Structure formats: structure tokens, C-alpha cells
Amino acid sequence: MFGSVCQWFYQYLAGIRPDEKHPGYKLVHLKPYPVQDLSFVNSSYESPYGKIKSNWKRADNRFVYDISVPVNTTAMVYVPAKDQHDVKEGNSLASLSSGVSFEKMEGLYAVFSVGAGNYTFTSTLPQ
């Protein structure tokens, strides 16, 4: 039973998910699920390439998402947002940030691809 709780925490609350087509976390999906009753989640996973970090917090209707992607790894990052123009990485519009590419809107998430590094995404949570 404990294993399934851990899996739920990592894959859903923290959003750290391997890509089935790229085994070993060569490509990772970071898709957190910010539930109403939690104000933050801090999580990391030691992959074969290094530590993957997925930390998020909410304050009112703002969402802050700190991630780390290890070397030789890429990530698809899902940021809860109204649209892509509502998402910043650091102090810039995410789609204009170095190393960040907007891919698509998927439901209530703006999806970006990123390479190895540390990133801080911010957005307004969709209602």
C-alpha cells in the first residue's frame, strides 16, 4: 500500500513522470496537480541522469513552479495557466526565455519543453 501512495505523490502531486518512449528518464514529464487543500509540494527524484526536482506552491491564485532537470535530460513542463502568455520563467515571458519552448496548450496547462537546468515558472491559476 505504501508504494502506491508514494507513486501517487510523485506522479500526480509532484508530477514527475517518465516518458514511456524514452525509458530511464531521458525525457521526463513534469505535470503537477495543484489540489485545493495543499499550498505546496516539494519533491525530488534521483534518476539515472541526476536529481529531478519538482517544487510548487500556490498563494491565492498564483502558482510558482521550481524545477530542476539534470544533464543529458529534457523535460516537458506543464504549467497550470489560462494561456501561454500568462506564464513567466524567471522575469520573462516563458516563451521568450532562453532554453524554453512553448509546445501547446493542453486543457488547463501550458506545455513547454526545456533542457537541463533550473527554472522557475509562474502563472495565474485557471479557474
CSV table of N, CA and C in Angstrom, one decimal:
chain,number,residue,atom,x,y,z
A,1,MET,N,0.8,-1.2,0.0
A,1,MET,CA,0.0,0.0,0.0
A,1,MET,C,0.9,1.3,0.0
A,2,PHE,N,1.9,1.3,0.8
A,2,PHE,CA,2.8,2.5,0.8
A,2,PHE,C,3.4,2.8,-0.5
A,3,GLY,N,3.7,1.8,-1.3
A,3,GLY,CA,4.2,2.0,-2.7
A,3,GLY,C,3.3,2.8,-3.5
A,4,SER,N,2.0,2.5,-3.5
A,4,SER,CA,1.0,3.2,-4.3
A,4,SER,C,0.8,4.6,-3.9
A,5,VAL,N,0.9,4.9,-2.6
A,5,VAL,CA,0.8,6.2,-2.0
A,5,VAL,C,2.0,7.1,-2.5
A,6,CYS,N,3.2,6.5,-2.5
A,6,CYS,CA,4.4,7.2,-3.0
A,6,CYS,C,4.3,7.4,-4.5
A,7,GLN,N,3.8,6.5,-5.2
A,7,GLN,CA,3.7,6.6,-6.6
A,7,GLN,C,2.7,7.8,-6.9
A,8,TRP,N,1.6,7.8,-6.2
A,8,TRP,CA,0.6,8.9,-6.4
A,8,TRP,C,1.2,10.2,-6.1
A,9,PHE,N,2.0,10.3,-5.0
A,9,PHE,CA,2.7,11.6,-4.6
A,9,PHE,C,3.6,12.1,-5.7
A,10,TYR,N,4.5,11.2,-6.2
A,10,TYR,CA,5.5,11.6,-7.2
A,10,TYR,C,4.9,11.9,-8.5
A,11,GLN,N,4.0,11.0,-9.0
A,11,GLN,CA,3.4,11.1,-10.3
A,11,GLN,C,2.3,12.1,-10.4
A,12,TYR,N,1.5,12.4,-9.4
A,12,TYR,CA,0.4,13.3,-9.5
A,12,TYR,C,0.6,14.6,-8.8
A,13,LEU,N,0.8,14.5,-7.5
A,13,LEU,CA,1.0,15.8,-6.8
A,13,LEU,C,2.3,16.5,-7.2
A,14,ALA,N,3.4,15.8,-7.3
A,14,ALA,CA,4.6,16.4,-7.7
A,14,ALA,C,4.7,16.5,-9.3
A,15,GLY,N,4.1,15.5,-9.9
A,15,GLY,CA,4.0,15.5,-11.4
A,15,GLY,C,5.2,14.9,-12.1
A,16,ILE,N,6.1,14.2,-11.4
A,16,ILE,CA,7.3,13.6,-12.0
A,16,ILE,C,6.9,12.3,-12.7
A,17,ARG,N,6.9,12.3,-14.0
A,17,ARG,CA,6.5,11.1,-14.8
A,17,ARG,C,7.5,10.8,-15.9
A,18,PRO,N,7.9,9.5,-16.0
A,18,PRO,CA,8.8,9.2,-17.1
A,18,PRO,C,8.0,9.1,-18.4
A,19,ASP,N,8.7,9.3,-19.5
A,19,ASP,CA,8.1,9.2,-20.8
A,19,ASP,C,8.3,7.7,-21.3
A,20,GLU,N,7.2,7.0,-21.6
A,20,GLU,CA,7.3,5.6,-22.0
A,20,GLU,C,8.1,5.4,-23.2
A,21,LYS,N,8.2,6.4,-24.1
A,21,LYS,CA,9.0,6.2,-25.3
A,21,LYS,C,10.5,6.4,-25.1
A,22,HIS,N,10.9,7.0,-24.0
A,22,HIS,CA,12.3,7.4,-23.7
A,22,HIS,C,12.6,6.8,-22.3
A,23,PRO,N,12.8,5.6,-22.1
A,23,PRO,CA,13.0,5.0,-20.8
A,23,PRO,C,14.2,5.5,-20.0
A,24,GLY,N,14.1,5.4,-18.7
A,24,GLY,CA,15.3,5.8,-17.9
A,24,GLY,C,15.3,7.3,-17.6
A,25,TYR,N,14.2,8.0,-17.8
A,25,TYR,CA,14.0,9.4,-17.5
A,25,TYR,C,14.9,10.3,-18.4
A,26,LYS,N,15.2,9.8,-19.7
A,26,LYS,CA,15.9,10.6,-20.6
A,26,LYS,C,15.0,11.8,-21.0
A,27,LEU,N,13.7,11.6,-21.1
A,27,LEU,CA,12.7,12.6,-21.2
A,27,LEU,C,11.7,12.5,-20.1
A,28,VAL,N,11.5,13.5,-19.3
A,28,VAL,CA,10.6,13.4,-18.2
A,28,VAL,C,9.5,14.4,-18.4
A,29,HIS,N,8.3,14.0,-17.9
A,29,HIS,CA,7.2,14.9,-17.9
A,29,HIS,C,7.0,15.5,-16.5
A,30,LEU,N,6.9,16.8,-16.4
A,30,LEU,CA,6.7,17.4,-15.1
A,30,LEU,C,5.3,18.1,-15.1
A,31,LYS,N,4.3,17.4,-14.6
A,31,LYS,CA,2.9,17.8,-14.7
A,31,LYS,C,2.3,17.7,-13.3
A,32,PRO,N,2.5,18.8,-12.5
A,32,PRO,CA,1.9,18.8,-11.2
A,32,PRO,C,0.4,18.9,-11.1
A,33,TYR,N,-0.2,18.5,-10.1
A,33,TYR,CA,-1.6,18.6,-9.9
A,33,TYR,C,-1.9,19.4,-8.6
A,34,PRO,N,-2.0,20.7,-8.7
A,34,PRO,CA,-2.2,21.5,-7.5
A,34,PRO,C,-3.6,21.4,-6.9
A,35,VAL,N,-3.8,20.5,-6.0
A,35,VAL,CA,-5.1,20.3,-5.4
A,35,VAL,C,-5.4,21.5,-4.5
A,36,GLN,N,-6.7,21.7,-4.3
A,36,GLN,CA,-7.2,22.9,-3.5
A,36,GLN,C,-6.6,22.9,-2.0
A,37,ASP,N,-6.6,21.7,-1.4
A,37,ASP,CA,-6.2,21.7,0.0
A,37,ASP,C,-4.8,21.7,0.3
A,38,LEU,N,-3.9,21.8,-0.7
A,38,LEU,CA,-2.5,21.9,-0.4
A,38,LEU,C,-2.0,23.2,-0.9
A,39,SER,N,-1.0,23.8,-0.1
A,39,SER,CA,-0.5,25.1,-0.6
A,39,SER,C,0.9,24.9,-1.2
A,40,PHE,N,1.5,23.7,-1.0
A,40,PHE,CA,2.8,23.5,-1.6
A,40,PHE,C,3.1,22.0,-1.7
A,41,VAL,N,4.1,21.6,-2.6
A,41,VAL,CA,4.6,20.3,-2.6
A,41,VAL,C,6.1,20.5,-3.0
A,42,ASN,N,7.0,19.8,-2.2
A,42,ASN,CA,8.4,19.8,-2.5
A,42,ASN,C,8.8,18.3,-2.7
A,43,SER,N,9.4,18.1,-3.9
A,43,SER,CA,9.7,16.7,-4.2
A,43,SER,C,10.9,16.6,-5.1
A,44,SER,N,11.6,15.5,-5.0
A,44,SER,CA,12.7,15.3,-6.0
A,44,SER,C,12.8,13.8,-6.2
A,45,TYR,N,13.4,13.4,-7.3
A,45,TYR,CA,13.6,12.0,-7.7
A,45,TYR,C,15.0,11.9,-8.2
A,46,GLU,N,15.7,10.9,-7.7
A,46,GLU,CA,17.1,10.6,-8.2
A,46,GLU,C,17.0,9.7,-9.4
A,47,SER,N,17.1,10.3,-10.6
A,47,SER,CA,17.0,9.5,-11.9
A,47,SER,C,18.4,9.0,-12.2
A,48,PRO,N,18.6,8.1,-13.3
A,48,PRO,CA,19.9,7.7,-13.7
A,48,PRO,C,20.8,8.8,-14.1
A,49,TYR,N,20.2,10.0,-14.5
A,49,TYR,CA,21.0,11.1,-15.0
A,49,TYR,C,21.2,12.2,-13.9
A,50,GLY,N,20.6,12.1,-12.8
A,50,GLY,CA,20.7,13.0,-11.7
A,50,GLY,C,19.4,13.4,-11.1
A,51,LYS,N,19.4,14.3,-10.2
A,51,LYS,CA,18.2,14.7,-9.5
A,51,LYS,C,17.2,15.5,-10.3
A,52,ILE,N,16.0,15.1,-10.3
A,52,ILE,CA,14.9,15.8,-10.9
A,52,ILE,C,14.1,16.5,-9.7
A,53,LYS,N,13.9,17.8,-9.8
A,53,LYS,CA,13.2,18.5,-8.7
A,53,LYS,C,11.9,19.1,-9.2
A,54,SER,N,10.9,18.9,-8.5
A,54,SER,CA,9.5,19.4,-8.8
A,54,SER,C,8.9,20.0,-7.5
A,55,ASN,N,9.1,21.3,-7.4
A,55,ASN,CA,8.5,22.0,-6.2
A,55,ASN,C,7.5,23.1,-6.7
A,56,TRP,N,6.3,23.0,-6.1
A,56,TRP,CA,5.3,24.0,-6.4
A,56,TRP,C,4.7,24.6,-5.2
A,57,LYS,N,4.2,25.8,-5.3
A,57,LYS,CA,3.4,26.4,-4.3
A,57,LYS,C,2.4,27.3,-4.9
A,58,ARG,N,1.3,27.5,-4.1
A,58,ARG,CA,0.2,28.4,-4.6
A,58,ARG,C,0.0,29.4,-3.5
A,59,ALA,N,-0.2,30.6,-3.9
A,59,ALA,CA,-0.6,31.7,-3.0
A,59,ALA,C,-1.7,32.5,-3.7
A,60,ASP,N,-2.9,32.4,-3.1
A,60,ASP,CA,-4.1,33.0,-3.7
A,60,ASP,C,-4.3,32.3,-5.0
A,61,ASN,N,-4.3,33.0,-6.1
A,61,ASN,CA,-4.5,32.4,-7.4
A,61,ASN,C,-3.2,32.3,-8.2
A,62,ARG,N,-2.0,32.6,-7.5
A,62,ARG,CA,-0.7,32.5,-8.2
A,62,ARG,C,-0.1,31.1,-8.0
A,63,PHE,N,0.6,30.6,-9.0
A,63,PHE,CA,1.3,29.3,-9.0
A,63,PHE,C,2.7,29.6,-9.3
A,64,VAL,N,3.6,29.0,-8.4
A,64,VAL,CA,5.1,29.1,-8.6
A,64,VAL,C,5.6,27.7,-8.7
A,65,TYR,N,6.3,27.4,-9.8
A,65,TYR,CA,6.8,26.1,-10.0
A,65,TYR,C,8.3,26.1,-10.2
A,66,ASP,N,9.1,25.6,-9.3
A,66,ASP,CA,10.5,25.5,-9.3
A,66,ASP,C,10.9,24.1,-9.7
A,67,ILE,N,11.7,23.9,-10.8
A,67,ILE,CA,12.1,22.6,-11.3
A,67,ILE,C,13.6,22.6,-11.5
A,68,SER,N,14.1,21.4,-11.5
A,68,SER,CA,15.5,21.1,-11.9
A,68,SER,C,15.5,19.9,-12.9
A,69,VAL,N,16.1,20.0,-14.0
A,69,VAL,CA,16.2,19.0,-15.0
A,69,VAL,C,17.7,18.6,-15.1
A,70,PRO,N,18.1,17.4,-14.8
A,70,PRO,CA,19.5,17.0,-14.9
A,70,PRO,C,20.1,17.0,-16.3
A,71,VAL,N,21.5,17.0,-16.3
A,71,VAL,CA,22.2,17.0,-17.6
A,71,VAL,C,21.8,15.8,-18.4
A,72,ASN,N,21.9,15.9,-19.7
A,72,ASN,CA,21.5,14.8,-20.7
A,72,ASN,C,20.0,14.4,-20.6
A,73,THR,N,19.2,15.3,-20.1
A,73,THR,CA,17.8,15.1,-19.9
A,73,THR,C,17.0,16.3,-20.5
A,74,THR,N,15.8,16.0,-21.0
A,74,THR,CA,14.9,17.1,-21.4
A,74,THR,C,13.6,16.9,-20.7
A,75,ALA,N,12.8,17.9,-20.6
A,75,ALA,CA,11.5,17.8,-19.9
A,75,ALA,C,10.4,18.5,-20.6
A,76,MET,N,9.3,17.9,-20.5
A,76,MET,CA,8.0,18.6,-21.0
A,76,MET,C,7.4,19.1,-19.7
A,77,VAL,N,7.3,20.4,-19.6
A,77,VAL,CA,6.8,21.1,-18.3
A,77,VAL,C,5.4,21.6,-18.5
A,78,TYR,N,4.5,21.1,-17.7
A,78,TYR,CA,3.1,21.5,-17.7
A,78,TYR,C,2.8,22.5,-16.6
A,79,VAL,N,2.5,23.7,-17.0
A,79,VAL,CA,2.2,24.8,-16.0
A,79,VAL,C,0.7,25.2,-16.1
A,80,PRO,N,0.0,25.0,-15.0
A,80,PRO,CA,-1.4,25.4,-14.9
A,80,PRO,C,-1.5,26.9,-15.3
A,81,ALA,N,-2.3,27.2,-16.3
A,81,ALA,CA,-2.4,28.6,-16.8
A,81,ALA,C,-3.6,28.8,-17.7
A,82,LYS,N,-4.0,30.0,-17.8
A,82,LYS,CA,-5.1,30.4,-18.7
A,82,LYS,C,-4.7,30.2,-20.1
A,83,ASP,N,-3.5,30.7,-20.4
A,83,ASP,CA,-2.9,30.6,-21.7
A,83,ASP,C,-1.4,30.8,-21.6
A,84,GLN,N,-0.7,30.6,-22.7
A,84,GLN,CA,0.8,30.6,-22.7
A,84,GLN,C,1.3,32.0,-22.4
A,85,HIS,N,0.6,33.1,-22.6
A,85,HIS,CA,1.1,34.4,-22.4
A,85,HIS,C,1.0,34.8,-20.9
A,86,ASP,N,0.4,33.9,-20.1
A,86,ASP,CA,0.2,34.2,-18.7
A,86,ASP,C,1.4,33.5,-17.9
A,87,VAL,N,2.3,32.8,-18.6
A,87,VAL,CA,3.4,32.1,-17.9
A,87,VAL,C,4.7,32.8,-18.1
A,88,LYS,N,5.4,33.0,-17.0
A,88,LYS,CA,6.7,33.6,-17.0
A,88,LYS,C,7.7,32.5,-16.5
A,89,GLU,N,8.9,32.6,-17.0
A,89,GLU,CA,10.0,31.9,-16.5
A,89,GLU,C,11.1,32.9,-16.1
A,90,GLY,N,11.3,32.9,-14.8
A,90,GLY,CA,12.2,34.0,-14.2
A,90,GLY,C,11.4,35.3,-14.4
A,91,ASN,N,12.0,36.3,-15.0
A,91,ASN,CA,11.4,37.6,-15.1
A,91,ASN,C,10.8,37.8,-16.5
A,92,SER,N,10.9,36.8,-17.4
A,92,SER,CA,10.5,37.0,-18.8
A,92,SER,C,9.3,36.1,-19.1
A,93,LEU,N,8.6,36.5,-20.2
A,93,LEU,CA,7.6,35.6,-20.7
A,93,LEU,C,8.2,34.3,-21.0
A,94,ALA,N,7.6,33.2,-20.6
A,94,ALA,CA,8.3,31.8,-20.7
A,94,ALA,C,8.6,31.5,-22.1
A,95,SER,N,7.8,31.8,-23.1
A,95,SER,CA,8.0,31.5,-24.5
A,95,SER,C,9.2,32.3,-25.1
A,96,LEU,N,9.7,33.3,-24.4
A,96,LEU,CA,10.8,34.1,-24.8
A,96,LEU,C,12.1,33.8,-24.0
A,97,SER,N,12.0,33.0,-23.0
A,97,SER,CA,13.1,32.6,-22.2
A,97,SER,C,14.1,31.7,-22.9
A,98,SER,N,15.3,31.9,-22.7
A,98,SER,CA,16.4,31.0,-23.3
A,98,SER,C,16.2,29.6,-22.8
A,99,GLY,N,16.2,28.6,-23.7
A,99,GLY,CA,16.1,27.2,-23.3
A,99,GLY,C,14.7,26.7,-23.1
A,100,VAL,N,13.7,27.6,-23.3
A,100,VAL,CA,12.3,27.2,-23.1
A,100,VAL,C,11.5,27.4,-24.4
A,101,SER,N,10.8,26.4,-24.8
A,101,SER,CA,10.0,26.5,-26.0
A,101,SER,C,8.6,26.1,-25.7
A,102,PHE,N,7.6,27.0,-26.1
A,102,PHE,CA,6.2,26.7,-25.9
A,102,PHE,C,5.8,25.6,-26.9
A,103,GLU,N,5.1,24.5,-26.5
A,103,GLU,CA,4.7,23.4,-27.3
A,103,GLU,C,3.2,23.5,-27.7
A,104,LYS,N,2.4,23.7,-26.6
A,104,LYS,CA,0.9,23.6,-26.9
A,104,LYS,C,0.2,24.0,-25.6
A,105,MET,N,-1.1,24.2,-25.7
A,105,MET,CA,-2.0,24.3,-24.6
A,105,MET,C,-2.6,22.9,-24.5
A,106,GLU,N,-2.7,22.3,-23.4
A,106,GLU,CA,-3.4,21.0,-23.2
A,106,GLU,C,-4.3,21.2,-22.0
A,107,GLY,N,-5.6,21.3,-22.3
A,107,GLY,CA,-6.5,21.6,-21.2
A,107,GLY,C,-6.2,22.9,-20.5
A,108,LEU,N,-6.0,22.8,-19.2
A,108,LEU,CA,-5.7,24.0,-18.4
A,108,LEU,C,-4.2,24.1,-18.1
A,109,TYR,N,-3.3,23.5,-19.0
A,109,TYR,CA,-1.9,23.6,-18.8
A,109,TYR,C,-1.3,24.1,-20.1
A,110,ALA,N,-0.3,25.0,-19.9
A,110,ALA,CA,0.6,25.5,-21.0
A,110,ALA,C,1.8,24.5,-20.9
A,111,VAL,N,2.2,23.9,-22.0
A,111,VAL,CA,3.2,22.9,-22.1
A,111,VAL,C,4.5,23.5,-22.7
A,112,PHE,N,5.6,23.4,-22.1
A,112,PHE,CA,6.9,23.9,-22.6
A,112,PHE,C,7.9,22.8,-22.6
A,113,SER,N,8.8,22.8,-23.5
A,113,SER,CA,9.9,21.9,-23.5
A,113,SER,C,11.2,22.7,-23.0
A,114,VAL,N,12.0,22.0,-22.2
A,114,VAL,CA,13.2,22.6,-21.6
A,114,VAL,C,14.3,21.6,-21.6
A,115,GLY,N,15.5,22.1,-21.6
A,115,GLY,CA,16.7,21.3,-21.5
A,115,GLY,C,17.1,21.3,-20.0
A,116,ALA,N,18.3,20.7,-19.8
A,116,ALA,CA,18.8,20.6,-18.5
A,116,ALA,C,19.0,22.0,-17.8
A,117,GLY,N,18.7,22.1,-16.5
A,117,GLY,CA,18.9,23.4,-15.9
A,117,GLY,C,17.8,23.6,-14.8
A,118,ASN,N,17.9,24.7,-14.2
A,118,ASN,CA,16.9,25.1,-13.1
A,118,ASN,C,16.0,26.2,-13.7
A,119,TYR,N,14.7,26.1,-13.4
A,119,TYR,CA,13.7,27.0,-13.9
A,119,TYR,C,12.7,27.3,-12.8
A,120,THR,N,12.2,28.6,-12.9
A,120,THR,CA,11.1,29.0,-12.1
A,120,THR,C,10.0,29.5,-12.9
A,121,PHE,N,8.9,28.8,-13.0
A,121,PHE,CA,7.7,29.2,-13.8
A,121,PHE,C,6.7,29.8,-12.9
A,122,THR,N,6.0,30.9,-13.3
A,122,THR,CA,5.0,31.5,-12.5
A,122,THR,C,3.8,31.7,-13.4
A,123,SER,N,2.6,31.6,-12.9
A,123,SER,CA,1.3,31.8,-13.7
A,123,SER,C,0.2,32.1,-12.7
A,124,THR,N,-0.9,32.5,-13.3
A,124,THR,CA,-2.2,32.7,-12.6
A,124,THR,C,-2.9,31.3,-12.8
A,125,LEU,N,-3.4,30.8,-11.7
A,125,LEU,CA,-4.1,29.5,-11.8
A,125,LEU,C,-5.4,29.7,-12.5
A,126,PRO,N,-5.7,28.8,-13.4
A,126,PRO,CA,-7.0,29.0,-14.1
A,126,PRO,C,-8.2,28.6,-13.2
A,127,GLN,N,-9.3,29.2,-13.4
A,127,GLN,CA,-10.5,29.0,-12.5
A,127,GLN,C,-11.3,27.9,-13.1
